[in-house]
Tab-separated table of C-alpha atoms in Angstrom:
chain	number	residue	atom	x	y	z
A	254	UNK	CA	-26.194	40.220	-42.422
A	255	UNK	CA	-23.382	41.063	-44.727
A	256	UNK	CA	-24.233	43.757	-47.178
A	257	UNK	CA	-22.495	44.568	-50.355
A	258	UNK	CA	-23.891	47.479	-52.273
A	259	UNK	CA	-23.167	48.669	-55.799
A	260	UNK	CA	-23.789	52.246	-56.967
A	261	UNK	CA	-26.126	51.450	-59.761
A	262	UNK	CA	-28.261	48.521	-60.960
A	263	UNK	CA	-28.369	49.732	-64.516
A	264	UNK	CA	-26.144	52.054	-66.471
A	265	UNK	CA	-26.034	53.171	-70.057
A	266	UNK	CA	-22.875	54.895	-71.326
A	267	UNK	CA	-21.437	56.038	-74.633
A	268	UNK	CA	-18.273	54.659	-76.264
A	269	UNK	CA	-15.308	56.650	-75.004
A	270	UNK	CA	-16.799	57.752	-71.781
A	271	UNK	CA	-15.081	57.244	-68.487
A	272	UNK	CA	-17.198	55.051	-66.201
A	273	UNK	CA	-17.096	54.607	-62.447
A	274	UNK	CA	-18.603	51.653	-60.689
A	275	UNK	CA	-18.581	51.775	-56.999
A	276	UNK	CA	-18.922	49.017	-54.371
A	277	UNK	CA	-19.284	49.259	-50.605
A	278	UNK	CA	-19.292	46.479	-48.013
A	279	UNK	CA	-20.228	46.864	-44.383
A	280	UNK	CA	-18.565	43.790	-42.844
A	281	UNK	CA	-14.920	44.916	-42.507
A	282	UNK	CA	-13.780	42.446	-45.126
A	283	UNK	CA	-10.156	42.541	-46.169
A	284	UNK	CA	-10.696	41.158	-49.671
A	285	UNK	CA	-12.694	42.784	-52.459
A	286	UNK	CA	-13.222	41.632	-56.033
A	287	UNK	CA	-14.571	42.912	-59.283
A	288	UNK	CA	-16.019	40.378	-61.843
A	289	UNK	CA	-17.814	40.575	-65.090
A	290	UNK	CA	-20.311	37.967	-66.107
A	291	UNK	CA	-21.279	37.209	-69.625
A	292	UNK	CA	-23.593	34.445	-70.841
A	293	UNK	CA	-21.941	31.096	-71.059
A	294	UNK	CA	-18.589	32.372	-69.739
A	295	UNK	CA	-19.150	32.442	-66.022
A	296	UNK	CA	-17.582	34.879	-63.641
A	297	UNK	CA	-14.287	36.393	-64.797
A	298	UNK	CA	-12.056	38.234	-62.405
A	299	UNK	CA	-11.064	41.703	-63.443
A	300	UNK	CA	-9.166	42.958	-60.306
A	301	UNK	CA	-9.037	42.154	-56.658
A	302	UNK	CA	-7.740	43.900	-53.559
A	303	UNK	CA	-6.590	42.337	-50.350
A	304	UNK	CA	-5.964	45.563	-48.436
A	305	UNK	CA	-6.388	49.206	-48.679
A	306	UNK	CA	-4.409	50.728	-51.611
A	307	UNK	CA	-3.446	47.202	-52.661
A	308	UNK	CA	-4.636	45.752	-55.964
A	309	UNK	CA	-3.837	42.703	-58.057
A	310	UNK	CA	-4.796	41.986	-61.688
A	311	UNK	CA	-7.206	39.247	-62.379
A	312	UNK	CA	-7.708	37.408	-65.609
A	313	UNK	CA	-9.012	40.285	-67.758
A	314	UNK	CA	-7.700	43.635	-66.471
A	315	UNK	CA	-7.266	45.215	-69.863
A	316	UNK	CA	-9.302	48.422	-70.194
A	317	UNK	CA	-9.996	48.605	-66.453
A	318	UNK	CA	-8.446	50.120	-63.407
A	319	UNK	CA	-9.385	50.110	-59.713
A	320	UNK	CA	-9.113	52.137	-56.647
A	321	UNK	CA	-9.328	51.218	-52.949
A	322	UNK	CA	-8.762	54.232	-50.734
A	323	UNK	CA	-10.817	52.991	-47.864
A	324	UNK	CA	-11.326	49.337	-46.613
A	325	UNK	CA	-15.024	49.386	-47.277
A	326	UNK	CA	-14.946	50.823	-50.782
A	327	UNK	CA	-13.657	49.352	-54.041
A	328	UNK	CA	-14.135	51.206	-57.254
A	329	UNK	CA	-13.853	49.944	-60.808
A	330	UNK	CA	-12.920	52.442	-63.579
A	331	UNK	CA	-13.511	51.984	-67.235
A	332	UNK	CA	-11.014	54.592	-68.599
A	333	UNK	CA	-12.586	54.744	-72.127
A	334	UNK	CA	-15.748	52.558	-72.404
A	335	UNK	CA	-16.072	50.368	-75.412
A	336	UNK	CA	-19.035	48.235	-76.640
A	337	UNK	CA	-17.196	44.988	-75.707
A	338	UNK	CA	-17.421	46.125	-72.062
A	339	UNK	CA	-21.187	45.782	-72.151
A	340	UNK	CA	-21.745	43.262	-69.388
A	341	UNK	CA	-22.945	42.550	-65.879
A	342	UNK	CA	-20.423	43.744	-63.338
A	343	UNK	CA	-20.439	42.084	-59.924
A	344	UNK	CA	-18.534	43.140	-56.868
A	345	UNK	CA	-17.729	40.714	-54.005
A	346	UNK	CA	-16.025	40.769	-50.680
A	347	UNK	CA	-14.552	38.161	-48.286
A	348	UNK	CA	-12.779	37.726	-45.015
A	349	UNK	CA	-9.013	37.244	-44.904
A	350	UNK	CA	-9.427	34.178	-42.789
A	351	UNK	CA	-8.067	30.662	-42.655
A	352	UNK	CA	-11.362	28.888	-42.354
A	353	UNK	CA	-13.867	30.926	-44.297
A	354	UNK	CA	-13.468	31.726	-47.953
A	355	UNK	CA	-17.056	32.333	-49.177
A	356	UNK	CA	-17.569	35.533	-51.153
A	357	UNK	CA	-20.441	37.958	-50.629
A	358	UNK	CA	-21.785	39.595	-53.718
A	359	UNK	CA	-23.556	42.847	-54.466
A	360	UNK	CA	-26.631	42.951	-56.705
A	361	UNK	CA	-24.580	43.648	-59.805
A	362	UNK	CA	-24.551	46.545	-62.343
A	363	UNK	CA	-25.713	45.834	-65.824
A	364	UNK	CA	-23.678	48.121	-68.019
A	365	UNK	CA	-24.560	48.895	-71.615
A	366	UNK	CA	-22.095	50.773	-73.784
A	367	UNK	CA	-23.546	52.220	-76.989
B	193	UNK	CA	-4.491	25.256	-67.448
B	194	UNK	CA	-7.229	24.770	-64.803
B	195	UNK	CA	-10.603	24.062	-66.117
B	196	UNK	CA	-14.061	23.631	-64.511
B	197	UNK	CA	-16.984	22.162	-66.327
B	198	UNK	CA	-20.613	22.415	-65.407
B	199	UNK	CA	-23.394	21.105	-67.615
B	200	UNK	CA	-24.332	24.109	-69.822
B	201	UNK	CA	-27.737	22.666	-70.649
B	202	UNK	CA	-30.655	23.419	-68.383
B	203	UNK	CA	-31.731	20.658	-65.966
B	204	UNK	CA	-35.493	20.082	-65.809
B	205	UNK	CA	-36.704	18.253	-62.719
B	206	UNK	CA	-40.231	17.426	-61.470
B	207	UNK	CA	-41.190	18.981	-58.195
B	208	UNK	CA	-40.479	16.570	-55.260
B	209	UNK	CA	-37.657	14.778	-57.028
B	210	UNK	CA	-33.948	14.991	-56.320
B	211	UNK	CA	-31.948	17.332	-58.478
B	212	UNK	CA	-28.342	16.425	-59.034
B	213	UNK	CA	-25.862	18.948	-60.546
B	214	UNK	CA	-22.307	18.070	-61.644
B	215	UNK	CA	-19.010	20.002	-61.342
B	216	UNK	CA	-15.918	18.472	-62.973
B	217	UNK	CA	-12.455	19.967	-62.920
B	218	UNK	CA	-9.085	19.202	-64.490
B	219	UNK	CA	-5.412	20.095	-64.036
B	220	UNK	CA	-6.016	21.040	-60.460
B	221	UNK	CA	-6.225	19.765	-56.900
B	222	UNK	CA	-8.189	22.371	-54.839
B	223	UNK	CA	-8.259	22.310	-51.140
B	224	UNK	CA	-11.988	23.167	-51.106
B	225	UNK	CA	-14.950	23.736	-53.409
B	226	UNK	CA	-17.927	26.004	-53.012
B	227	UNK	CA	-21.519	26.087	-54.483
B	228	UNK	CA	-23.487	29.252	-54.991
B	229	UNK	CA	-27.001	30.000	-56.151
B	230	UNK	CA	-27.708	32.838	-58.627
B	231	UNK	CA	-31.138	34.206	-59.433
B	232	UNK	CA	-31.752	36.162	-62.638
B	233	UNK	CA	-30.309	39.705	-62.440
B	234	UNK	CA	-28.774	39.119	-59.002
B	235	UNK	CA	-25.354	38.388	-57.520
B	236	UNK	CA	-24.517	34.748	-56.518
B	237	UNK	CA	-25.266	33.637	-52.962
B	238	UNK	CA	-23.041	31.255	-51.094
B	239	UNK	CA	-24.618	27.853	-50.204
B	240	UNK	CA	-22.009	25.284	-49.081
B	241	UNK	CA	-18.193	24.829	-48.866
B	242	UNK	CA	-16.664	21.353	-48.818
B	243	UNK	CA	-13.016	20.678	-48.189
B	244	UNK	CA	-10.814	18.088	-49.787
B	245	UNK	CA	-10.815	15.904	-46.722
B	246	UNK	CA	-14.643	15.906	-46.524
B	247	UNK	CA	-16.441	13.443	-48.751
B	248	UNK	CA	-19.957	14.813	-48.031
B	249	UNK	CA	-21.614	17.856	-46.531
B	250	UNK	CA	-25.242	18.572	-45.819
B	251	UNK	CA	-27.330	21.608	-45.161
B	252	UNK	CA	-31.048	21.116	-44.896
B	253	UNK	CA	-32.207	19.779	-48.335
B	254	UNK	CA	-28.828	20.336	-49.856
B	255	UNK	CA	-26.023	17.767	-50.115
B	256	UNK	CA	-22.573	18.145	-51.624
B	257	UNK	CA	-20.042	15.425	-52.361
B	258	UNK	CA	-16.405	15.957	-53.321
B	259	UNK	CA	-14.459	13.163	-55.050
B	260	UNK	CA	-10.886	14.206	-55.365
B	261	UNK	CA	-10.031	11.051	-57.300
B	262	UNK	CA	-12.670	11.682	-59.927
B	263	UNK	CA	-12.082	15.420	-59.674
B	264	UNK	CA	-15.855	15.881	-59.320
B	265	UNK	CA	-18.323	17.432	-57.099
B	266	UNK	CA	-22.033	16.570	-57.023
B	267	UNK	CA	-24.668	18.949	-55.691
B	268	UNK	CA	-28.070	17.451	-54.769
B	269	UNK	CA	-31.345	19.134	-53.789
B	270	UNK	CA	-33.800	16.673	-52.266
B	271	UNK	CA	-37.527	17.215	-52.309
B	272	UNK	CA	-37.053	19.969	-54.912
B	273	UNK	CA	-39.449	22.802	-55.115
B	274	UNK	CA	-40.136	25.438	-57.780
B	275	UNK	CA	-38.459	27.994	-55.585
B	276	UNK	CA	-35.216	26.099	-56.041
B	277	UNK	CA	-35.174	27.099	-59.694
B	278	UNK	CA	-32.022	29.133	-60.313
B	279	UNK	CA	-28.614	28.824	-61.764
B	280	UNK	CA	-26.087	27.003	-59.615
B	281	UNK	CA	-22.380	27.827	-59.802
B	282	UNK	CA	-19.424	25.847	-58.454
B	283	UNK	CA	-16.206	27.557	-57.521
B	284	UNK	CA	-12.842	26.088	-56.601
B	285	UNK	CA	-10.022	27.432	-54.563
B	286	UNK	CA	-7.636	29.633	-56.351
B	287	UNK	CA	-4.605	31.515	-55.192
B	288	UNK	CA	-4.727	34.586	-52.921
B	289	UNK	CA	-8.352	33.940	-51.789
B	290	UNK	CA	-9.564	34.020	-55.356
B	291	UNK	CA	-12.073	31.520	-56.725
B	292	UNK	CA	-12.090	29.851	-60.055
B	293	UNK	CA	-15.673	29.700	-61.342
B	294	UNK	CA	-17.717	27.311	-63.406
B	295	UNK	CA	-20.220	28.758	-65.890
B	296	UNK	CA	-23.135	27.391	-63.968
B	297	UNK	CA	-26.082	25.077	-64.560
B	298	UNK	CA	-29.639	26.458	-64.826
B	299	UNK	CA	-32.063	24.286	-62.799
B	300	UNK	CA	-35.753	24.394	-63.549
B	301	UNK	CA	-38.201	22.739	-61.125
B	302	UNK	CA	-41.487	22.064	-62.643
B	303	UNK	CA	-44.630	21.920	-60.509
């Protein structure tokens, strides 16, 4: 079974802190994604990566950065956390294939910034 | 811009009946569409993918239709069970392996 793990299920941080969220997948997927999910808004893409050291901005990259030094690991960094970044953060991965585009998700990290 | 709409109101269905969820989209012609299930506090789980040249796809008690003229997909669960209660998300093909997501519809199956 595909497994995507995230470093924390719940996280509480203070305004201005630097926050690291880590995601690891064990299926040798090329593509990895970071989303945030807020009530009524659906999943919004923050960043994605289609290869090691490659990254592309999604719809809402402001206030975030990412790192992908190894194929299996994709990190999301909040440089200076703010209260409007309180949200559920979901990591996903997928194959770089012509017939299969489904994304596999981790359990999510619920981040609260106070 | 591309827009996906799912019914934001929860859908209440009696156990044993067929539940039908709707996904409408505008300003777009995706090559495929996906449906996911999401339980509270968990990540979405992939259920089905249907391509633009497929009108219908089935998997056990699930059926998905894709009408590219109406720009609509319907997701059916037959013989619904309380365990089917969850939020169901539709997602359309985007660029570079990205998906464009609907906000989801909460389905409640009452015993």
